[in-house]
């Protein structure tokens, strides 16, 4: 897989794509007697990363963001993006061809259809690419506008896109029990029992991370996440059918899957769903498409609309997975420390640029034999670029790590035993007092969330404010979530738990890995974020207390830059926590480092308690 | 109204009631060919306080708690209560007649019906007393058990209850514009416009507090909350019909309501609902009964299931109401200070009991000419009694304020310009160091929530943890919410905002009044709670900050006992906040106090910053 690791820094997309391809889609629609077509960013796997062949929105519009949509009519069209992409969409999409619209405000694409659809128009959609909830909104909007929505069997974009890449066929490999901690027989059985208890005969599993976890397999169909693109049905007796391209399955993987898992080509998924007439089938409307629901209903199945039964078991890592995560973080931490040492020395010249820094970090991770992939494209942000929380460096945007500025780097690796994700902010030259104060406020929030003990039943929505409180009290905030779940050699973004302002009703359970990543972003100035992964630990007593409390164990190991901390703003408890963390970092990483790096780490992790401000 | 203020300390209810009355209900059911009957605590107004004539659950079972239910079959019966009433129900209800069951666990009363109902049984219910959601659960349970649910026109309890009190007919009085801050014409108009925007022709308003707010009227049909029991329909053009017993309406009130508000007897409510055939009518399933939904549907109306449109406008007090609350809290605070002075002197003897203390406080409030009622029965808890967060003292439970213990008192008053609710915890004799430490932890949580600044859109679910964090970190928690909304001369418990662990999606808006009342309860030991009311203030800039932030202004004015505070556990910021609060208390209350009390207050509010521990 390693040939896929290398990052590229070219700018994908651009207005020429819409100019070239929009007319082709309109021709294809004419052949189908359609007046328009709905184009979501999502593919049928509803995953964060798409294989190139499913980048239909990019092909049509030239927009390369990770979320969005378009509606194409014969005489008008609109592209829909969220607040992150307000500027990017104007660079990448021709405004004469597509009106720029909000994906969120004014009811998004459905709202546009209601306002701009004309009575009698026939608008097509590919039901494999939309959730049933999204289609409900479109159907309501269409009925108000007098528009008829028409499901298509074949996506007209795939017809018009003559040089469309082939679907990926990466080999699927077993994920061994010594890494997963539980045989897939056991996983299938216990989730089957959960289905029985819920009076379901089977569950349709369409999310590739759920399939990877359930069958203990990993694939390589998309970059940055070892996913096997496929679909599955799990029966309540623990048997299952995996619908997957046969060429992805080696003899070893076939043997690993065993007799209780039937293999069928993905083209037979519809036929497989049709075999559940009069059965009760659990399906998750948050991940399965309207096509799955329609196909099951047409086949006579009773649908149980409930969450994917794999989500919670997958999120709560077992002891083997947690120990794997610890090991992956020690390994990854050593690479990060080598990088931070380099940043604190060579990169202080002011002559290094964002791409060079990202490549340096990539090369240090690639030196690790266990590395399988990065877990996402590195966010390497210098100066004002770092003020975009989701910044992605390109040749066009590439800035120098200038002296007197901050450098923000958010990165991670995929290892067979764990997935990592870490952000550090580093001063280049001398930071201003504003930078130090804001960094320290972010750090106080980070530490409150790292140290919190909490009772069973607590959700990430409840904890979120801990990370924001010091910023709020000073009149600041950040416009992103505080923490996301992380997979075990799977997606770096994983649900169902989440730490953020948005309501989330999933209680944090022992074994769940989440990020803790508050930040502060000063427009045209600088960006600050400190991110560690932490795992929910078992409920344990607290000396002198009455109730057992859950807590977090910090997994990520790398120093937090002393030069950005105002110790006078920290309480004795906070200083003690930080010193203990730094001691842990030093103790665990020093054995992996050469003498010079180890000496740098020793200084970078010296106790702050009692240090002269 | 003042003759209703006096508290009683007798024990209502008891097992004799079930022994007397259960057979009477069973007879009445036979006459209706019913095998059983569902008996909720709620009446048709779904309000916290019931008039005596609607205490059907108490009459049937002898249980006097504020939430519960019963199911009576000819040969078996069960009473359902929540965790607060586990002990009380055993005292009050004969276990030979009623099985004790959980209102919450095992799907509550509906779950009991599913498990214990027998195929073919006919079970009656009064659709005016159940929400549509509750009836959906009962219908599902009944269908699984093969039970038939039968709606009754007349409640058989009302037939069997031969000495049932008459319905209350307290006069309804206008709530003048100088107190409400907005004429009811304006309120009806702007809510009518909201209905138009939501494409509704009318809204059914069944919650008495909403009716009181909408029409600027107050009543006296139940104790502790000035509610006019009645029902209403508001049309999108701002006109309305109030369905209310004519004898409650004086000429003055009729003139106040004017021409746009039609008055009809409450017996005509069904006929009024039937006039909305082919109209779209907004109804709140959280407050309106299944009967309202059934009647509207039978009459041919289209129902829009949405929240009561009065809830949010009522919750966000206008500047007149907020200023009224300030004045009410100064007045109430002076009475509280007189009481705290008495507690700190006479009550230190150890010979005062809980009832005497509650009566002393009541008499000090009754000395205020503006007092209209208490806002709830005083929680006067000494020693281990205070460890029950919702304790209500009776002759049977009455304990002394013994030396070496804590006394917890939670009380409030109803004034024309505002409703108050305050809790203080007072040491009698010398407190233990455990008491001081736990009091200080609770205080730290209280102050974090009092001081917080937060952005628009923040909910009480997000803020809740601030009040719990110091307790959680030490292994403690409390099993109740942190804050509830409070009305303006209306209910002391008011939604829709709430500060607690439970998900609540209502953003806090300027003018909303909430309580802030963390606590700690040591079983068989002592109880601690500190409660002030606070109002959400407008979003304002913070010096040096970027974003305007909402915050809280503390309304309640009374010292927090210095003898229970360990200043070494407080940060300089916390000490500064507390000293500033105490200075505010002293400044605003001293002019209302005699010299001796003023001198006591001066000492009770001396600065703690720099004080010797």
Short mmCIF file of C-alpha atoms in Angstrom, two decimals, chain A residues 350-604:
data_model
loop_
_atom_site.label_atom_id
_atom_site.label_comp_id
_atom_site.label_asym_id
_atom_site.label_seq_id
_atom_site.Cartn_x
_atom_site.Cartn_y
_atom_site.Cartn_z
CA UNK A 350 12.26 31.27 8.19
CA UNK A 351 13.05 29.77 4.78
CA UNK A 352 11.13 26.49 5.05
CA UNK A 353 7.72 26.44 3.41
CA UNK A 354 4.51 24.56 4.24
CA UNK A 355 5.00 21.88 1.59
CA UNK A 356 8.58 21.22 2.68
CA UNK A 357 7.41 20.86 6.26
CA UNK A 358 4.62 18.46 5.28
CA UNK A 359 7.06 16.43 3.21
CA UNK A 360 9.59 16.34 6.04
CA UNK A 361 6.97 14.97 8.42
CA UNK A 362 5.76 12.49 5.80
CA UNK A 363 9.30 11.22 5.26
CA UNK A 364 9.83 10.78 9.02
CA UNK A 365 6.64 8.73 9.25
CA UNK A 366 7.59 6.72 6.14
CA UNK A 367 10.80 5.76 7.91
CA UNK A 368 8.60 3.68 10.22
CA UNK A 369 8.21 0.19 8.73
CA UNK A 370 4.80 -0.19 10.33
CA UNK A 371 3.32 2.81 8.53
CA UNK A 372 0.57 1.77 6.10
CA UNK A 373 -0.71 5.19 5.08
CA UNK A 374 -1.23 8.68 6.43
CA UNK A 375 -4.58 8.96 8.16
CA UNK A 376 -5.34 12.17 6.22
CA UNK A 377 -3.52 14.78 4.15
CA UNK A 378 -1.38 16.85 6.49
CA UNK A 379 -2.67 20.29 7.44
CA UNK A 380 0.54 22.31 7.25
CA UNK A 381 -0.37 25.93 7.92
CA UNK A 382 2.00 28.86 8.26
CA UNK A 383 1.13 32.46 9.10
CA UNK A 384 -2.43 33.42 8.13
CA UNK A 385 -3.06 30.13 6.30
CA UNK A 386 -3.32 28.38 9.65
CA UNK A 387 -6.31 30.56 10.49
CA UNK A 388 -8.31 28.31 8.15
CA UNK A 389 -8.99 25.40 10.48
CA UNK A 390 -9.29 22.92 7.57
CA UNK A 391 -6.50 24.37 5.44
CA UNK A 392 -4.91 22.14 2.79
CA UNK A 393 -1.66 23.39 1.32
CA UNK A 394 -1.21 23.57 -2.45
CA UNK A 395 1.52 24.93 -4.67
CA UNK A 396 -0.64 28.02 -5.09
CA UNK A 397 -1.13 28.73 -1.40
CA UNK A 398 2.26 27.59 -0.08
CA UNK A 399 3.70 30.07 2.47
CA UNK A 400 7.00 30.24 4.34
CA UNK A 401 7.27 29.41 8.04
CA UNK A 402 8.26 33.03 8.60
CA UNK A 403 9.97 34.23 11.73
CA UNK A 404 7.65 35.86 14.21
CA UNK A 405 4.76 33.61 13.14
CA UNK A 406 3.13 30.39 14.28
CA UNK A 407 3.17 27.10 12.38
CA UNK A 408 0.22 24.72 12.83
CA UNK A 409 0.58 21.09 11.79
CA UNK A 410 -2.24 18.52 12.03
CA UNK A 411 -1.35 15.04 10.82
CA UNK A 412 -1.68 11.34 11.49
CA UNK A 413 -0.68 7.85 10.47
CA UNK A 414 -2.36 4.53 9.78
CA UNK A 415 -0.63 1.60 11.49
CA UNK A 416 -1.94 -1.97 11.71
CA UNK A 417 -2.40 -1.54 15.44
CA UNK A 418 -3.83 1.96 15.49
CA UNK A 419 -4.71 5.24 13.83
CA UNK A 420 -3.15 8.50 15.01
CA UNK A 421 -4.11 12.18 14.74
CA UNK A 422 -2.12 14.97 16.38
CA UNK A 423 -1.91 18.75 16.09
CA UNK A 424 0.89 20.93 17.42
CA UNK A 425 1.47 24.66 17.10
CA UNK A 426 5.08 25.81 17.00
CA UNK A 427 6.53 29.33 17.22
CA UNK A 428 8.95 30.29 14.44
CA UNK A 429 11.14 32.94 16.02
CA UNK A 430 9.64 34.84 18.92
CA UNK A 431 5.90 34.68 19.44
CA UNK A 432 3.93 37.78 20.39
CA UNK A 433 2.34 38.03 23.81
CA UNK A 434 -1.05 37.72 22.11
CA UNK A 435 0.01 34.39 20.62
CA UNK A 436 1.19 33.17 24.02
CA UNK A 437 -1.97 34.27 25.83
CA UNK A 438 -4.25 32.69 23.26
CA UNK A 439 -2.18 29.49 23.14
CA UNK A 440 -2.39 29.24 26.92
CA UNK A 441 -6.17 29.75 26.90
CA UNK A 442 -6.52 26.97 24.33
CA UNK A 443 -4.24 24.80 26.46
CA UNK A 444 -6.33 25.41 29.59
CA UNK A 445 -9.41 24.23 27.71
CA UNK A 446 -7.53 21.25 26.35
CA UNK A 447 -6.37 20.25 29.83
CA UNK A 448 -9.82 20.64 31.41
CA UNK A 449 -11.11 18.11 28.87
CA UNK A 450 -8.09 15.84 29.28
CA UNK A 451 -8.40 15.74 33.08
CA UNK A 452 -12.17 15.55 33.50
CA UNK A 453 -13.71 12.68 35.46
CA UNK A 454 -17.34 12.07 34.64
CA UNK A 455 -20.17 9.66 35.47
CA UNK A 456 -21.51 6.95 33.21
CA UNK A 457 -24.01 8.31 30.71
CA UNK A 458 -22.15 11.54 30.00
CA UNK A 459 -22.05 12.63 26.35
CA UNK A 460 -19.56 14.66 24.34
CA UNK A 461 -22.13 17.43 24.10
CA UNK A 462 -21.91 17.83 27.86
CA UNK A 463 -18.10 17.85 27.93
CA UNK A 464 -17.53 20.23 25.02
CA UNK A 465 -17.77 23.43 27.04
CA UNK A 466 -14.76 22.45 29.17
CA UNK A 467 -12.51 23.05 26.19
CA UNK A 468 -14.14 26.38 25.33
CA UNK A 469 -14.66 27.95 28.76
CA UNK A 470 -11.32 29.84 29.00
CA UNK A 471 -11.83 31.23 25.49
CA UNK A 472 -15.48 32.14 26.04
CA UNK A 473 -14.66 34.00 29.25
CA UNK A 474 -12.23 36.14 27.27
CA UNK A 475 -14.57 36.72 24.33
CA UNK A 476 -13.25 34.09 21.90
CA UNK A 477 -14.39 30.78 20.42
CA UNK A 478 -13.56 28.38 17.61
CA UNK A 479 -15.92 27.29 14.87
CA UNK A 480 -15.35 23.55 14.79
CA UNK A 481 -16.03 20.57 17.00
CA UNK A 482 -13.79 19.74 19.93
CA UNK A 483 -13.39 16.02 19.39
CA UNK A 484 -14.22 13.22 16.97
CA UNK A 485 -14.05 9.47 17.38
CA UNK A 486 -11.07 7.64 15.86
CA UNK A 487 -10.98 4.09 14.49
CA UNK A 488 -8.54 1.28 15.12
CA UNK A 489 -6.63 1.08 11.81
CA UNK A 490 -9.78 2.57 10.30
CA UNK A 491 -11.23 6.02 9.72
CA UNK A 492 -9.60 8.92 11.54
CA UNK A 493 -13.11 10.31 11.83
CA UNK A 494 -15.49 7.81 13.32
CA UNK A 495 -18.82 8.02 15.15
CA UNK A 496 -21.14 7.76 16.81
CA UNK A 497 -19.64 9.65 19.76
CA UNK A 498 -18.50 13.22 19.27
CA UNK A 499 -17.45 16.14 21.47
CA UNK A 500 -18.99 19.34 20.23
CA UNK A 501 -21.71 21.94 20.55
CA UNK A 502 -24.13 20.00 18.38
CA UNK A 503 -26.46 17.68 20.29
CA UNK A 504 -25.11 14.13 20.45
CA UNK A 505 -26.90 11.60 22.64
CA UNK A 506 -24.22 8.88 22.60
CA UNK A 507 -22.76 8.27 26.06
CA UNK A 508 -18.99 7.97 26.22
CA UNK A 509 -18.02 4.39 27.02
CA UNK A 510 -14.72 2.83 28.10
CA UNK A 511 -12.54 2.13 25.07
CA UNK A 512 -13.89 4.93 22.92
CA UNK A 513 -11.06 6.95 21.39
CA UNK A 514 -11.71 10.64 20.82
CA UNK A 515 -9.66 13.62 19.83
CA UNK A 516 -9.36 16.67 22.09
CA UNK A 517 -8.55 19.61 19.84
CA UNK A 518 -9.58 23.10 20.83
CA UNK A 519 -8.12 25.96 18.83
CA UNK A 520 -8.09 29.66 18.16
CA UNK A 521 -7.93 31.29 14.74
CA UNK A 522 -7.13 34.93 14.11
CA UNK A 523 -8.15 35.90 10.62
CA UNK A 524 -5.17 36.97 8.47
CA UNK A 525 -3.06 36.47 11.59
CA UNK A 526 -2.34 33.01 12.93
CA UNK A 527 -3.89 29.69 13.87
CA UNK A 528 -3.53 27.73 17.11
CA UNK A 529 -4.67 24.18 17.81
CA UNK A 530 -3.48 21.57 20.27
CA UNK A 531 -4.76 18.05 19.64
CA UNK A 532 -4.18 14.75 21.39
CA UNK A 533 -6.15 11.54 21.14
CA UNK A 534 -7.49 10.16 24.40
CA UNK A 535 -9.30 6.94 25.27
CA UNK A 536 -12.16 6.68 27.74
CA UNK A 537 -10.96 4.66 30.73
CA UNK A 538 -13.02 2.41 32.97
CA UNK A 539 -15.01 3.93 35.81
CA UNK A 540 -12.82 3.86 38.90
CA UNK A 541 -13.13 5.26 42.42
CA UNK A 542 -11.55 8.61 43.32
CA UNK A 543 -9.84 8.79 46.70
CA UNK A 544 -12.28 10.27 49.19
CA UNK A 545 -15.14 10.24 46.68
CA UNK A 546 -18.39 8.32 46.56
CA UNK A 547 -18.99 7.49 42.94
CA UNK A 548 -16.89 5.69 40.37
CA UNK A 549 -16.02 8.04 37.54
CA UNK A 550 -14.93 7.49 33.97
CA UNK A 551 -12.00 9.48 32.70
CA UNK A 552 -9.54 9.77 29.83
CA UNK A 553 -6.11 8.29 29.26
CA UNK A 554 -4.08 10.44 26.88
CA UNK A 555 -2.70 8.38 24.00
CA UNK A 556 -0.81 10.95 21.95
CA UNK A 557 2.79 11.52 23.02
CA UNK A 558 4.59 14.72 22.00
CA UNK A 559 5.63 17.85 23.86
CA UNK A 560 3.40 20.90 23.92
CA UNK A 561 5.63 23.87 23.13
CA UNK A 562 6.89 25.53 26.31
CA UNK A 563 7.65 28.75 24.46
CA UNK A 564 3.93 29.37 23.95
CA UNK A 565 2.79 28.82 27.55
CA UNK A 566 2.19 31.64 30.02
CA UNK A 567 2.58 29.73 33.28
CA UNK A 568 1.08 32.59 35.28
CA UNK A 569 -2.28 31.77 33.69
CA UNK A 570 -2.15 28.14 34.84
CA UNK A 571 -3.34 26.81 38.20
CA UNK A 572 -1.08 24.51 40.26
CA UNK A 573 -3.33 21.58 39.23
CA UNK A 574 -2.92 22.45 35.55
CA UNK A 575 0.86 22.79 35.87
CA UNK A 576 1.02 19.46 37.66
CA UNK A 577 -0.99 17.77 34.93
CA UNK A 578 1.18 19.23 32.19
CA UNK A 579 4.42 18.26 33.90
CA UNK A 580 3.14 14.71 34.43
CA UNK A 581 2.16 14.49 30.77
CA UNK A 582 5.56 15.72 29.64
CA UNK A 583 7.27 13.22 31.92
CA UNK A 584 5.18 10.45 30.36
CA UNK A 585 6.15 11.65 26.87
CA UNK A 586 9.84 11.69 27.76
CA UNK A 587 9.77 8.31 29.50
CA UNK A 588 8.02 6.50 26.67
CA UNK A 589 9.74 8.12 23.69
CA UNK A 590 13.36 8.55 24.79
CA UNK A 591 14.26 4.87 24.18
CA UNK A 592 13.31 5.32 20.51
CA UNK A 593 15.37 8.47 19.92
CA UNK A 594 19.00 9.21 19.06
CA UNK A 595 20.98 11.13 21.66
CA UNK A 596 20.60 14.56 20.13
CA UNK A 597 16.84 14.25 19.73
CA UNK A 598 16.55 12.73 23.20
CA UNK A 599 18.41 15.70 24.67
CA UNK A 600 16.14 18.09 22.80
CA UNK A 601 13.13 16.19 24.16
CA UNK A 602 14.51 16.38 27.70
CA UNK A 603 14.61 20.15 27.49
CA UNK A 604 11.26 20.34 25.74
#
